[in-house]
Amino acid sequence: MCGIIGCISRENCYEKLLSSLARLEYRGYDSAGVCLLSDSGTLRVRKKKGYVSNLAGKPIPGGAGIGHTRWATHGKPSDENAHPHLCGKFALVHNGIIENYAALKEELLVQGDVFLSETDSEVIVHLLSHAYRGDFLGALREVCARLCGSYALAVLCADYPGQIAAARRGSPLVAGAAKGALYVCSDVPALCGEAEFLCPVEDGEFVLLSDAVRVFDGQGRQIERSFTRVKSEQRAASVAEGTFMQAEIAQVPRALRDTLEGLEGTDFAPCARALRGAKRIWCAACGTAYHAALSFADVLAEKGVCDVFCTTSSEFRYKTPLIGAEDVFVAVSQSGETADTLEAARLAKSRGAFLIGITNVADSSLSRLVHFNIAMRAGPEIAVAATKSYNAQLLCLFYLAAQLVFFKKGSFPLWKGELRLLPERAEECFGTFGQMSALAAKLISAKGMFFLGRNADFPTALEGALKVREIACLFAEGYPAGELKHGSLALVEEGFPVFALSTREALFAKTENALAEVRARGAYTILLSQSEQALSQSCAHCKVLLPKICAPLYPVLSVLPLQYFACRLSLLRGMDPDKPRNLAKSVTVE
Ligand code: F6R
């Protein structure tokens, strides 16, 4: 998704902007640009379709600058549509979507304005030019009041050298300070390499960077805001070689250790009353986080403590759910900035539900919105595709499920004691990677594949399929193992790969039946199970032995070979698993 940066620095402002943009790259983008404002009030722009590295060249002078990585929504990726956009004395970068831009543009065209791009964002800079009567921040406030939709904005004004004004509504924004430099940025991880101190910016607030960071409300009143020192775990990661995704899969055991340590140090007392009295539990998330939420619903359903409803955030928002003050709403989001999940959480909050958030990014919008936040502590995740954050999300959700069972029934489920075995067992899972690598090489030319799983294995099947789709750009689908013959079996032909996950003893035979059915139709079959017996009795062509753990916890482990498989397949197919086509790390628009 688009990322914005604003920087004030007497020294190397251009270089600082470029290195911040490089830190925003992981969010996914298709063009980039910067604009610097010199002390004499000249705005100079460089913007290009493609990579941030395309902006390299003779440094642009100026002590204040703004930058942008664009993920196209309105208008194709092109030099013209790249930000910053300029009009009169103003230059602007924007993350978000302006929903009423067409009506505003119409109004401006009537007044004779000429637009150089197809973007919704360019409208804002034109409005600024019209509204400006010498008061920089005042003009920004006036324009923001006319915008519908979401935005994080950073703006330069030729009359105000050495200053940047910024605003936020519905899209993430954080301010930062370092020795000799001040920042605003879309993203905490991207800012952490540059800034030493951070200060959150809330929806509806405005920021002025000059000799200091000043935060204002919508009426122009200054708000006292304190800075917190950047924690070491907030600093963005780097890899010496290989891809971030490979490194992040290798970090799963450490992430699980850190997550568990954090959970054991977390005081759940503030949510005891809500959990004990919860009539229903709702869980909403998107993509990979949604698959983790499905496993949470499974583990709770088994304990039968109360009704659990799990849905994607985008559906929850528009389904008029019967959620109320006796309910607990759990929002799961690695970034804590996913627009649909934030809106779903706001809706649940407006109905009086108690909100629990599970996030990996400290000080994210979600962590500040909820009544009780559980920090995942998986460490920065830079590859667009989620890996270690998924394993950590599952651990957090299972831990939360154990707390809920405790508050409802007075004792913890038996499997809680085995959570501490997960990091070591995850390491043991690495033993399957040789086999998964060979499989990726064998299946390099496959046209698509299925992933099957029953009950608790089904969310893992969905996640395996999602990984293959997004980073290897191959058609892949996850199905409940009993569902294929109701339609999708028609796609199975000679050599079509079908993976099956089978970790529930009571269902070994059922899953084996599904494998036998696809094998009889020519499929190339792969079975993953912890049971030597299930594997030895299986008709599967390829058998992958998983380490042993008690049954409900398998989702944390059985996904690891699939994550690795997808990564190898992506690399072997000549793709970059860190930057999948069309995708963004942080989906800050609906
Ligand atoms: C897939 C992936 C996405 C995210 C989804 C939600 O690998 O990463 O499906 O899981 O966009 O993102 P968060 O967890 O940040 O809300």
Coordinates of C-alpha atoms and ligand atoms in Angstrom, one line a residue:
M1 CA 0.0 0.0 0.0
C2 CA 1.1 3.6 -0.4
G3 CA 3.5 4.9 2.1
I4 CA 4.3 8.5 2.9
I5 CA 7.3 10.2 4.5
G6 CA 8.1 13.7 5.5
C7 CA 11.5 14.8 6.8
I8 CA 13.0 18.0 8.1
S9 CA 16.7 18.0 8.3
R10 CA 19.4 20.6 7.8
E11 CA 21.8 17.9 6.5
N12 CA 21.2 15.1 3.9
C13 CA 17.4 15.6 3.8
Y14 CA 17.3 14.0 0.3
E15 CA 19.3 11.0 1.4
K16 CA 17.2 10.5 4.5
L17 CA 14.0 10.6 2.4
L18 CA 15.4 8.0 0.0
S19 CA 16.4 5.7 2.8
S20 CA 13.0 6.1 4.5
L21 CA 11.3 5.2 1.1
A22 CA 13.5 2.1 0.9
R23 CA 12.2 1.1 4.3
L24 CA 8.6 1.6 3.1
E25 CA 9.2 -0.6 0.0
Y26 CA 8.1 -3.8 1.8
R27 CA 4.6 -2.4 2.0
G28 CA 4.3 -3.0 -1.8
Y29 CA 4.3 -0.2 -4.4
D30 CA 4.6 0.5 -8.1
S31 CA 6.1 4.0 -8.3
A32 CA 7.9 6.4 -6.0
G33 CA 8.7 10.1 -5.7
V34 CA 10.1 12.9 -3.6
C35 CA 9.8 16.7 -3.4
L36 CA 12.2 19.0 -1.6
L37 CA 11.7 22.6 -0.5
S38 CA 14.7 24.8 -0.6
D39 CA 15.3 27.7 1.9
S40 CA 14.5 30.1 -0.8
G41 CA 11.0 28.5 -1.3
T42 CA 11.6 26.4 -4.5
L43 CA 9.9 23.1 -4.8
R44 CA 11.8 20.4 -6.7
V45 CA 10.2 17.0 -7.6
R46 CA 11.6 13.7 -8.8
K47 CA 9.1 10.9 -9.4
K48 CA 9.1 7.7 -11.4
K49 CA 7.2 4.6 -12.1
G50 CA 9.0 1.5 -10.7
Y51 CA 11.5 1.2 -7.9
V52 CA 12.7 3.7 -5.3
S53 CA 16.2 3.1 -6.7
N54 CA 15.0 4.9 -9.9
L55 CA 15.0 8.2 -7.9
A56 CA 18.8 8.0 -7.3
G57 CA 20.8 10.8 -8.9
K58 CA 22.2 14.2 -8.0
P59 CA 20.9 15.0 -4.5
I60 CA 18.1 17.6 -4.5
P61 CA 18.8 20.5 -2.2
G62 CA 16.4 21.4 0.6
G63 CA 15.9 21.1 4.3
A64 CA 12.4 19.9 4.2
G65 CA 11.1 17.1 1.9
I66 CA 8.2 14.7 1.4
G67 CA 8.3 11.2 -0.3
H68 CA 5.9 8.6 -1.4
T69 CA 5.6 5.0 -2.5
R70 CA 2.5 4.5 -4.6
W71 CA 0.3 1.4 -4.9
A72 CA -2.1 2.3 -7.7
T73 CA -5.8 2.7 -7.0
H74 CA -6.9 5.6 -9.2
G75 CA -5.0 5.5 -12.4
K76 CA -2.3 3.1 -13.7
P77 CA 1.3 3.1 -12.4
S78 CA 3.0 5.9 -14.3
D79 CA 5.4 8.9 -13.8
E80 CA 2.5 11.3 -14.0
N81 CA 0.3 9.4 -11.4
A82 CA 3.3 9.0 -9.0
H83 CA 3.3 11.4 -6.0
P84 CA 4.2 14.1 -4.9
H85 CA 1.5 16.2 -6.8
L86 CA 2.0 19.9 -7.1
C87 CA -0.3 22.9 -7.5
G88 CA 0.8 26.5 -7.0
K89 CA 2.8 26.8 -3.8
F90 CA 2.0 23.3 -2.6
A91 CA 3.4 19.8 -2.9
L92 CA 1.5 16.9 -1.4
V93 CA 1.8 13.1 -0.8
H94 CA -1.3 11.0 0.1
N95 CA -2.0 7.6 1.4
G96 CA -5.7 6.5 1.4
I97 CA -8.6 7.0 -0.9
I98 CA -10.7 10.2 -1.4
E99 CA -14.2 8.9 -2.0
N100 CA -15.7 12.2 -3.1
Y101 CA -12.8 13.2 -5.4
A102 CA -14.9 13.0 -8.6
A103 CA -17.4 15.7 -7.3
L104 CA -14.5 17.8 -6.0
K105 CA -12.6 17.5 -9.3
E106 CA -15.7 18.5 -11.3
E107 CA -16.0 21.6 -9.2
L108 CA -12.3 22.5 -9.7
L109 CA -12.5 21.8 -13.5
V110 CA -15.3 24.3 -13.7
Q111 CA -13.0 26.9 -12.1
G112 CA -10.4 26.2 -14.8
D113 CA -8.0 23.9 -12.9
V114 CA -5.9 21.6 -15.1
F115 CA -5.0 18.2 -13.8
L116 CA -1.8 16.3 -14.7
S117 CA -2.7 12.9 -13.2
E118 CA -5.6 10.5 -13.0
T119 CA -5.3 10.3 -9.2
D120 CA -7.8 11.2 -6.5
S121 CA -4.9 12.7 -4.5
E122 CA -4.2 15.6 -7.0
V123 CA -7.6 17.0 -6.1
I124 CA -6.4 17.7 -2.6
V125 CA -3.4 19.8 -3.6
H126 CA -5.6 21.9 -5.9
L127 CA -8.1 22.5 -3.1
L128 CA -5.2 23.6 -0.9
S129 CA -4.1 26.1 -3.5
H130 CA -7.6 27.6 -3.6
A131 CA -8.1 27.6 0.2
Y132 CA -4.7 29.2 1.0
R133 CA -4.7 32.8 2.3
G134 CA -1.4 32.8 4.0
D135 CA -2.2 30.3 6.8
F136 CA -0.6 26.9 5.9
L137 CA -2.1 24.7 8.6
G138 CA -5.4 26.6 8.4
A139 CA -5.7 25.8 4.7
L140 CA -5.0 22.2 5.4
R141 CA -7.7 22.0 8.1
E142 CA -10.2 23.7 5.8
V143 CA -9.5 21.3 2.9
C144 CA -9.5 18.2 5.2
A145 CA -13.0 19.1 6.3
R146 CA -14.2 18.7 2.7
L147 CA -12.7 15.2 2.2
C148 CA -14.6 12.0 2.5
G149 CA -12.7 8.8 2.7
S150 CA -9.3 8.0 4.2
Y151 CA -6.0 9.9 4.2
A152 CA -2.6 10.4 5.7
L153 CA -1.1 13.5 4.1
A154 CA 2.2 15.3 4.2
V155 CA 2.4 18.8 2.6
L156 CA 5.0 21.4 1.7
C157 CA 4.2 25.0 1.1
A158 CA 6.7 27.3 -0.7
D159 CA 6.0 30.1 1.8
Y160 CA 7.1 28.0 4.7
P161 CA 10.6 26.7 4.1
G162 CA 11.7 24.2 6.8
Q163 CA 8.2 23.1 7.6
I164 CA 5.9 20.2 6.8
A165 CA 2.2 20.0 7.6
A166 CA 0.5 16.6 8.0
A167 CA -2.9 15.2 8.7
R168 CA -4.5 11.9 9.3
R169 CA -7.9 10.3 9.1
G170 CA -8.3 6.6 8.6
S171 CA -4.8 5.9 7.3
P172 CA -1.8 5.4 9.6
L173 CA 0.6 8.2 10.5
V174 CA 3.2 8.5 13.1
A175 CA 5.7 11.3 14.0
G176 CA 9.3 10.7 14.9
A177 CA 12.4 12.5 16.0
A178 CA 16.1 11.8 15.7
K179 CA 19.2 13.9 16.3
G180 CA 18.9 16.7 13.8
A181 CA 15.8 15.4 12.0
L182 CA 12.1 15.3 12.4
Y183 CA 9.7 12.9 10.6
V184 CA 6.2 12.0 9.8
C185 CA 5.6 8.6 8.3
S186 CA 2.9 6.0 7.5
D187 CA 4.6 3.3 9.3
V188 CA 6.4 2.6 12.6
P189 CA 8.7 -0.2 11.2
A190 CA 9.8 2.1 8.3
L191 CA 10.5 5.0 10.7
C192 CA 12.4 3.0 13.2
G193 CA 15.6 2.9 11.3
E194 CA 15.6 6.7 11.1
A195 CA 14.0 8.0 14.3
E196 CA 15.0 7.5 18.0
F197 CA 11.6 8.7 19.4
L198 CA 8.1 8.1 18.2
C199 CA 4.8 9.9 18.8
P200 CA 1.5 8.6 17.6
V201 CA -0.9 10.8 15.6
E202 CA -4.6 10.0 16.0
D203 CA -7.4 10.3 13.5
G204 CA -8.6 13.9 13.0
E205 CA -5.2 15.3 14.2
F206 CA -2.8 17.6 12.4
V207 CA 1.0 17.8 12.7
L208 CA 3.4 20.7 12.1
L209 CA 7.0 19.8 11.8
S210 CA 9.4 22.8 12.0
D211 CA 11.9 23.2 14.9
A212 CA 9.8 20.6 16.8
V213 CA 6.9 18.3 16.3
R214 CA 3.6 20.0 17.2
V215 CA 0.2 18.2 17.2
F216 CA -3.1 20.0 16.8
D217 CA -6.8 19.0 17.0
G218 CA -9.3 19.8 14.3
Q219 CA -10.0 23.3 15.8
G220 CA -6.3 24.2 15.7
R221 CA -5.7 23.8 19.4
Q222 CA -2.3 22.4 20.2
I223 CA -2.3 19.0 22.0
E224 CA 0.4 17.9 24.4
R225 CA 1.9 14.7 23.1
S226 CA 4.8 12.8 24.6
F227 CA 7.4 10.8 22.7
T228 CA 8.5 7.2 23.5
R229 CA 11.9 5.8 22.8
V230 CA 12.0 3.3 19.9
K231 CA 12.3 -0.2 21.3
S232 CA 14.9 -2.6 19.8
E233 CA 12.2 -5.0 18.6
Q234 CA 10.5 -2.2 16.6
R235 CA 13.6 -1.7 14.5
A236 CA 13.2 -2.9 11.0
A237 CA 15.0 -6.2 10.2
S238 CA 17.6 -6.7 7.5
V239 CA 18.9 -9.8 5.9
A240 CA 22.5 -10.4 4.8
E241 CA 21.6 -12.8 2.1
G242 CA 18.6 -14.6 0.7
T243 CA 15.1 -13.2 1.0
F244 CA 13.3 -11.7 4.0
M245 CA 10.7 -14.5 3.6
Q246 CA 13.4 -17.2 4.0
A247 CA 14.8 -15.4 7.0
E248 CA 11.4 -14.9 8.6
I249 CA 10.5 -18.6 8.2
A250 CA 13.9 -19.4 9.9
Q251 CA 12.9 -17.0 12.7
V252 CA 9.7 -18.9 13.6
P253 CA 11.1 -20.8 16.6
R254 CA 12.6 -17.5 18.0
A255 CA 9.4 -15.6 17.3
L256 CA 7.4 -18.3 19.2
R257 CA 9.8 -18.1 22.1
D258 CA 9.5 -14.3 22.3
T259 CA 5.8 -14.5 21.9
L260 CA 5.3 -17.0 24.6
E261 CA 7.6 -15.1 27.0
G262 CA 5.5 -12.0 26.3
L263 CA 2.3 -13.8 26.9
E264 CA 3.5 -15.3 30.1
G265 CA 4.3 -11.8 31.3
T266 CA 0.9 -10.4 30.3
D267 CA -1.6 -9.7 33.0
F268 CA -5.0 -10.9 31.7
A269 CA -6.8 -9.5 34.7
P270 CA -8.1 -6.4 32.8
C271 CA -10.1 -8.6 30.5
A272 CA -11.1 -11.3 33.1
R273 CA -14.6 -9.8 33.6
A274 CA -15.3 -9.5 29.9
L275 CA -14.1 -13.0 29.2
R276 CA -15.9 -14.6 32.1
G277 CA -19.2 -12.9 31.2
A278 CA -18.8 -13.2 27.4
K279 CA -22.0 -14.4 25.8
R280 CA -20.4 -14.7 22.4
I281 CA -16.9 -14.4 21.0
W282 CA -16.4 -12.7 17.6
C283 CA -13.2 -12.9 15.8
A284 CA -12.5 -10.9 12.6
A285 CA -9.4 -10.6 10.5
C286 CA -8.2 -10.6 6.9
G287 CA -6.2 -13.0 4.8
T288 CA -3.6 -15.0 6.7
A289 CA -4.8 -13.5 10.0
Y290 CA -8.3 -14.7 9.2
H291 CA -6.9 -18.3 8.8
A292 CA -5.4 -17.9 12.3
A293 CA -8.8 -16.7 13.5
L294 CA -10.5 -19.8 12.1
S295 CA -8.1 -22.0 14.1
F296 CA -9.0 -20.0 17.2
A297 CA -12.7 -20.7 16.6
D298 CA -11.9 -24.4 16.2
V299 CA -10.0 -24.7 19.4
L300 CA -12.7 -22.8 21.3
A301 CA -15.6 -24.8 19.7
E302 CA -13.9 -28.0 21.0
K303 CA -14.0 -26.7 24.5
G304 CA -17.7 -25.6 24.1
V305 CA -17.3 -22.5 26.4
C306 CA -19.6 -20.2 24.4
D307 CA -20.6 -19.4 20.8
V308 CA -17.7 -18.3 18.6
F309 CA -18.3 -16.5 15.3
C310 CA -15.4 -16.0 13.0
T311 CA -15.5 -13.9 9.9
T312 CA -13.4 -11.9 7.5
S313 CA -13.4 -8.2 8.6
S314 CA -14.7 -7.0 5.2
E315 CA -17.8 -9.3 5.6
F316 CA -18.3 -8.5 9.2
R317 CA -18.6 -4.8 8.4
Y318 CA -21.5 -5.2 6.1
K319 CA -23.4 -8.1 7.7
T320 CA -25.1 -6.1 10.5
P321 CA -23.8 -8.7 13.0
L322 CA -25.8 -9.2 16.2
I323 CA -22.9 -8.1 18.4
G324 CA -23.6 -6.4 21.7
A325 CA -22.3 -5.3 25.1
E326 CA -22.1 -8.9 26.5
D327 CA -19.8 -10.0 23.7
V328 CA -16.0 -10.0 23.2
F329 CA -14.6 -9.0 19.8
V330 CA -11.1 -10.2 18.9
A331 CA -9.4 -8.4 16.1
V332 CA -6.2 -10.1 14.7
S333 CA -3.8 -8.1 12.5
Q334 CA -0.1 -8.3 12.1
S335 CA 0.2 -4.7 11.0
G336 CA -2.6 -3.4 13.2
E337 CA -3.4 -1.0 10.3
T338 CA -5.6 -3.1 8.0
A339 CA -8.5 -0.8 7.1
D340 CA -11.3 -3.5 7.1
T341 CA -10.2 -4.9 10.5
L342 CA -10.0 -1.4 12.0
E343 CA -13.5 -0.6 10.8
A344 CA -14.9 -4.0 12.0
A345 CA -13.3 -3.3 15.4
R346 CA -14.8 0.3 15.5
L347 CA -18.2 -1.2 14.6
A348 CA -17.9 -3.8 17.4
K349 CA -16.8 -1.0 19.8
S350 CA -19.8 1.2 18.9
R351 CA -22.1 -1.8 19.8
G352 CA -20.5 -1.9 23.3
A353 CA -18.4 -5.1 22.8
F354 CA -15.2 -5.5 24.7
L355 CA -12.3 -5.3 22.2
I356 CA -9.2 -7.5 22.3
G357 CA -6.5 -6.8 19.7
I358 CA -3.7 -9.1 18.6
T359 CA -1.0 -7.1 16.8
N360 CA 2.6 -7.3 15.9
V361 CA 3.3 -3.6 15.6
A362 CA 3.5 -1.7 18.8
D363 CA 1.6 1.6 18.8
S364 CA -0.4 0.6 15.7
S365 CA -3.9 2.0 15.2
L366 CA -5.5 -1.3 16.3
S367 CA -3.4 -1.6 19.5
R368 CA -4.6 1.9 20.4
L369 CA -8.3 1.3 19.5
V370 CA -8.9 -1.9 21.6
H371 CA -9.6 -2.2 25.3
F372 CA -6.9 -4.9 25.7
N373 CA -4.0 -5.5 23.3
I374 CA -2.0 -8.6 23.1
A375 CA 1.4 -7.9 21.5
M376 CA 2.6 -10.7 19.2
R377 CA 6.3 -9.9 19.6
A378 CA 7.2 -11.9 16.4
G379 CA 9.6 -9.1 15.4
P380 CA 9.4 -7.0 12.3
E381 CA 8.0 -8.9 9.3
I382 CA 9.2 -7.3 6.1
A383 CA 8.3 -9.9 3.4
V384 CA 4.8 -9.1 2.1
A385 CA 3.5 -12.6 2.7
A386 CA 2.9 -13.4 6.4
T387 CA 4.9 -16.3 7.8
K388 CA 6.3 -16.0 11.4
S389 CA 3.5 -13.6 12.3
Y390 CA 1.0 -16.4 11.5
N391 CA 2.6 -18.8 13.8
A392 CA 2.8 -16.1 16.5
Q393 CA -0.8 -15.1 15.9
L394 CA -1.9 -18.8 16.4
L395 CA 0.1 -18.9 19.6
C396 CA -1.5 -15.7 20.9
L397 CA -5.0 -16.9 20.0
F398 CA -4.5 -20.3 21.6
Y399 CA -3.2 -18.6 24.7
L400 CA -6.2 -16.4 24.8
A401 CA -8.5 -19.4 24.3
A402 CA -6.8 -21.0 27.3
Q403 CA -7.5 -17.9 29.4
L404 CA -11.1 -17.8 28.3
V405 CA -11.5 -21.5 29.2
F406 CA -9.9 -20.7 32.6
F407 CA -12.2 -17.7 33.3
K408 CA -15.3 -19.7 32.2
K409 CA -14.6 -23.1 33.7
G410 CA -12.0 -22.5 36.4
S411 CA -9.2 -24.6 34.9
F412 CA -6.9 -24.4 31.9
P413 CA -7.2 -26.9 29.0
L414 CA -4.6 -29.7 29.2
W415 CA -2.9 -28.5 26.0
K416 CA -1.9 -25.2 27.6
G417 CA 1.2 -26.8 29.2
E418 CA 2.4 -27.9 25.7
L419 CA 2.5 -24.4 24.3
R420 CA 6.1 -24.2 25.7
L421 CA 7.1 -27.1 23.5
L422 CA 6.2 -25.2 20.3
P423 CA 9.5 -23.4 19.6
E424 CA 11.5 -26.6 19.8
R425 CA 8.9 -28.5 17.7
A426 CA 9.0 -25.7 15.1
E427 CA 12.7 -26.2 14.9
E428 CA 12.1 -29.9 14.3
C429 CA 9.8 -29.0 11.4
F430 CA 12.8 -27.6 9.6
G431 CA 13.7 -31.3 9.1
T432 CA 10.9 -31.4 6.5
F433 CA 12.4 -28.6 4.4
G434 CA 14.7 -30.9 2.3
Q435 CA 11.6 -32.8 1.2
M436 CA 9.6 -29.6 0.5
S437 CA 12.5 -28.2 -1.6
A438 CA 12.5 -31.4 -3.7
L439 CA 8.7 -31.1 -4.0
A440 CA 8.9 -27.5 -5.2
A441 CA 11.4 -28.6 -7.9
K442 CA 9.2 -31.5 -9.0
L443 CA 6.1 -29.3 -9.1
I444 CA 7.7 -26.2 -10.7
S445 CA 5.6 -26.6 -13.8
A446 CA 2.3 -27.4 -12.1
K447 CA -0.7 -25.4 -13.3
G448 CA -2.3 -25.4 -9.9
M449 CA -2.8 -27.4 -6.8
F450 CA -5.2 -28.3 -4.0
F451 CA -4.6 -28.4 -0.2
L452 CA -7.0 -30.5 1.8
G453 CA -7.7 -30.7 5.5
R454 CA -10.5 -31.6 7.8
N455 CA -11.6 -29.8 10.9
A456 CA -8.5 -28.2 12.6
D457 CA -6.4 -28.9 9.5
F458 CA -8.7 -26.9 7.2
P459 CA -7.4 -23.4 8.1
T460 CA -3.9 -24.7 7.5
A461 CA -5.0 -26.0 4.1
L462 CA -6.4 -22.5 3.3
E463 CA -3.1 -20.9 4.4
G464 CA -0.9 -23.2 2.4
A465 CA -3.0 -22.5 -0.7
L466 CA -2.9 -18.7 -0.1
K467 CA 0.9 -18.7 0.2
V468 CA 1.2 -20.6 -3.1
R469 CA -1.2 -18.2 -4.8
E470 CA 0.4 -15.0 -3.6
I471 CA 4.1 -15.7 -3.9
A472 CA 4.3 -18.4 -6.6
C473 CA 1.4 -16.8 -8.6
L474 CA -0.2 -20.2 -9.1
F475 CA -3.8 -21.2 -8.8
A476 CA -4.1 -23.0 -5.5
E477 CA -7.2 -23.7 -3.3
G478 CA -7.8 -25.1 0.1
Y479 CA -10.7 -27.4 0.7
P480 CA -12.2 -29.4 3.5
A481 CA -11.1 -32.9 2.5
G482 CA -14.7 -34.1 2.2
E483 CA -15.8 -31.3 -0.1
L484 CA -13.9 -32.0 -3.3
K485 CA -16.3 -34.4 -4.9
H486 CA -19.0 -31.7 -4.7
G487 CA -17.5 -29.9 -7.7
S488 CA -13.8 -29.2 -7.6
L489 CA -12.8 -32.8 -8.3
A490 CA -13.5 -32.0 -11.9
L491 CA -10.2 -30.1 -12.0
V492 CA -8.1 -33.1 -11.0
E493 CA -6.2 -34.6 -13.9
E494 CA -3.0 -36.6 -14.4
G495 CA -0.2 -35.2 -12.3
F496 CA -2.3 -32.5 -10.5
P497 CA -0.7 -32.0 -7.1
V498 CA -3.0 -32.5 -4.0
F499 CA -1.6 -31.9 -0.6
A500 CA -3.5 -33.3 2.4
L501 CA -3.0 -32.4 6.1
S502 CA -4.0 -35.1 8.5
T503 CA -3.2 -34.5 12.2
R504 CA -6.5 -35.7 13.8
E505 CA -6.4 -39.4 14.7
A506 CA -10.1 -39.8 14.5
L507 CA -10.1 -38.4 10.9
F508 CA -7.0 -40.2 9.5
A509 CA -9.1 -42.7 7.6
K510 CA -11.5 -40.0 6.2
T511 CA -8.6 -37.9 4.9
E512 CA -7.0 -41.0 3.4
N513 CA -10.3 -41.7 1.5
A514 CA -10.1 -38.2 0.0
L515 CA -6.5 -38.8 -1.1
A516 CA -7.4 -42.2 -2.6
E517 CA -10.2 -40.5 -4.6
V518 CA -7.9 -37.9 -6.2
R519 CA -5.1 -40.4 -6.7
A520 CA -7.5 -42.7 -8.6
R521 CA -8.0 -39.7 -10.9
G522 CA -4.3 -39.2 -11.6
A523 CA -3.4 -36.7 -8.9
Y524 CA 0.1 -36.5 -7.5
T525 CA -0.6 -36.8 -3.7
I526 CA 1.4 -35.5 -0.7
L527 CA 0.4 -36.3 2.8
L528 CA 1.6 -34.5 5.9
S529 CA 1.0 -36.1 9.3
Q530 CA 2.7 -36.8 12.6
S531 CA 1.5 -40.4 12.6
E532 CA 4.0 -42.9 11.2
Q533 CA 1.2 -45.4 10.9
A534 CA -1.1 -43.0 9.0
L535 CA 1.8 -42.3 6.6
S536 CA 2.8 -45.9 6.1
Q537 CA -0.8 -47.0 5.4
S538 CA -1.4 -44.1 3.0
C539 CA -1.5 -44.3 -0.8
A540 CA 0.2 -40.9 -1.0
H541 CA 3.1 -40.5 -3.4
C542 CA 5.0 -38.3 -1.0
K543 CA 4.8 -38.6 2.8
V544 CA 6.0 -35.9 5.2
L545 CA 6.4 -36.7 8.9
L546 CA 5.5 -33.8 11.3
P547 CA 6.9 -33.6 14.8
K548 CA 4.5 -34.6 17.7
I549 CA 2.6 -32.2 19.8
C550 CA -0.9 -32.5 21.4
A551 CA -3.6 -32.3 18.7
P552 CA -5.1 -28.8 19.0
L553 CA -1.7 -27.2 18.6
Y554 CA -0.8 -28.7 15.2
P555 CA -1.8 -25.6 13.2
V556 CA 1.2 -23.7 14.6
L557 CA 3.5 -26.4 13.2
S558 CA 1.9 -28.0 10.2
V559 CA 1.9 -24.8 8.2
L560 CA 5.7 -24.5 8.4
P561 CA 6.5 -27.0 5.6
L562 CA 3.8 -25.3 3.4
Q563 CA 5.3 -21.8 4.0
Y564 CA 8.7 -23.2 3.0
F565 CA 7.3 -25.0 0.0
A566 CA 5.6 -21.9 -1.3
C567 CA 8.8 -19.9 -0.8
R568 CA 11.0 -22.4 -2.7
L569 CA 8.4 -22.7 -5.5
S570 CA 8.4 -18.9 -5.8
L571 CA 12.2 -18.7 -6.0
L572 CA 12.4 -21.6 -8.5
R573 CA 9.8 -20.0 -10.7
G574 CA 12.0 -16.9 -10.8
M575 CA 9.9 -14.7 -8.6
D576 CA 10.7 -12.5 -5.7
P577 CA 8.7 -13.9 -2.7
D578 CA 9.3 -10.7 -0.7
K579 CA 7.4 -8.6 -3.2
P580 CA 4.5 -10.5 -4.8
R581 CA 2.8 -9.0 -7.8
N582 CA -0.1 -6.6 -7.0
L583 CA 0.1 -7.1 -3.3
A584 CA 0.9 -4.8 -0.3
K585 CA 2.0 -5.6 3.2
S586 CA -0.3 -3.2 4.9
V587 CA -3.7 -2.9 3.3
T588 CA -4.8 0.5 4.6
V589 CA -7.7 1.0 2.1
E590 CA -11.0 -0.8 2.1
Ligands
F6R1 C1 -0.9 -13.1 3.3 C2 -0.9 -11.8 4.0 C3 -2.2 -11.1 4.0 C4 -2.4 -10.5 5.4 C5 -3.7 -9.6 5.4 C6 -4.0 -9.0 6.8 O1 0.4 -13.6 3.3 O2 0.0 -11.4 4.5 O3 -3.3 -11.9 3.7 O4 -2.5 -11.5 6.4 O5 -3.6 -8.6 4.5 O6 -2.9 -8.2 7.2 P1 -2.8 -7.8 8.7 O7 -2.5 -9.1 9.5 O8 -1.7 -6.8 8.8 O9 -4.1 -7.2 9.2

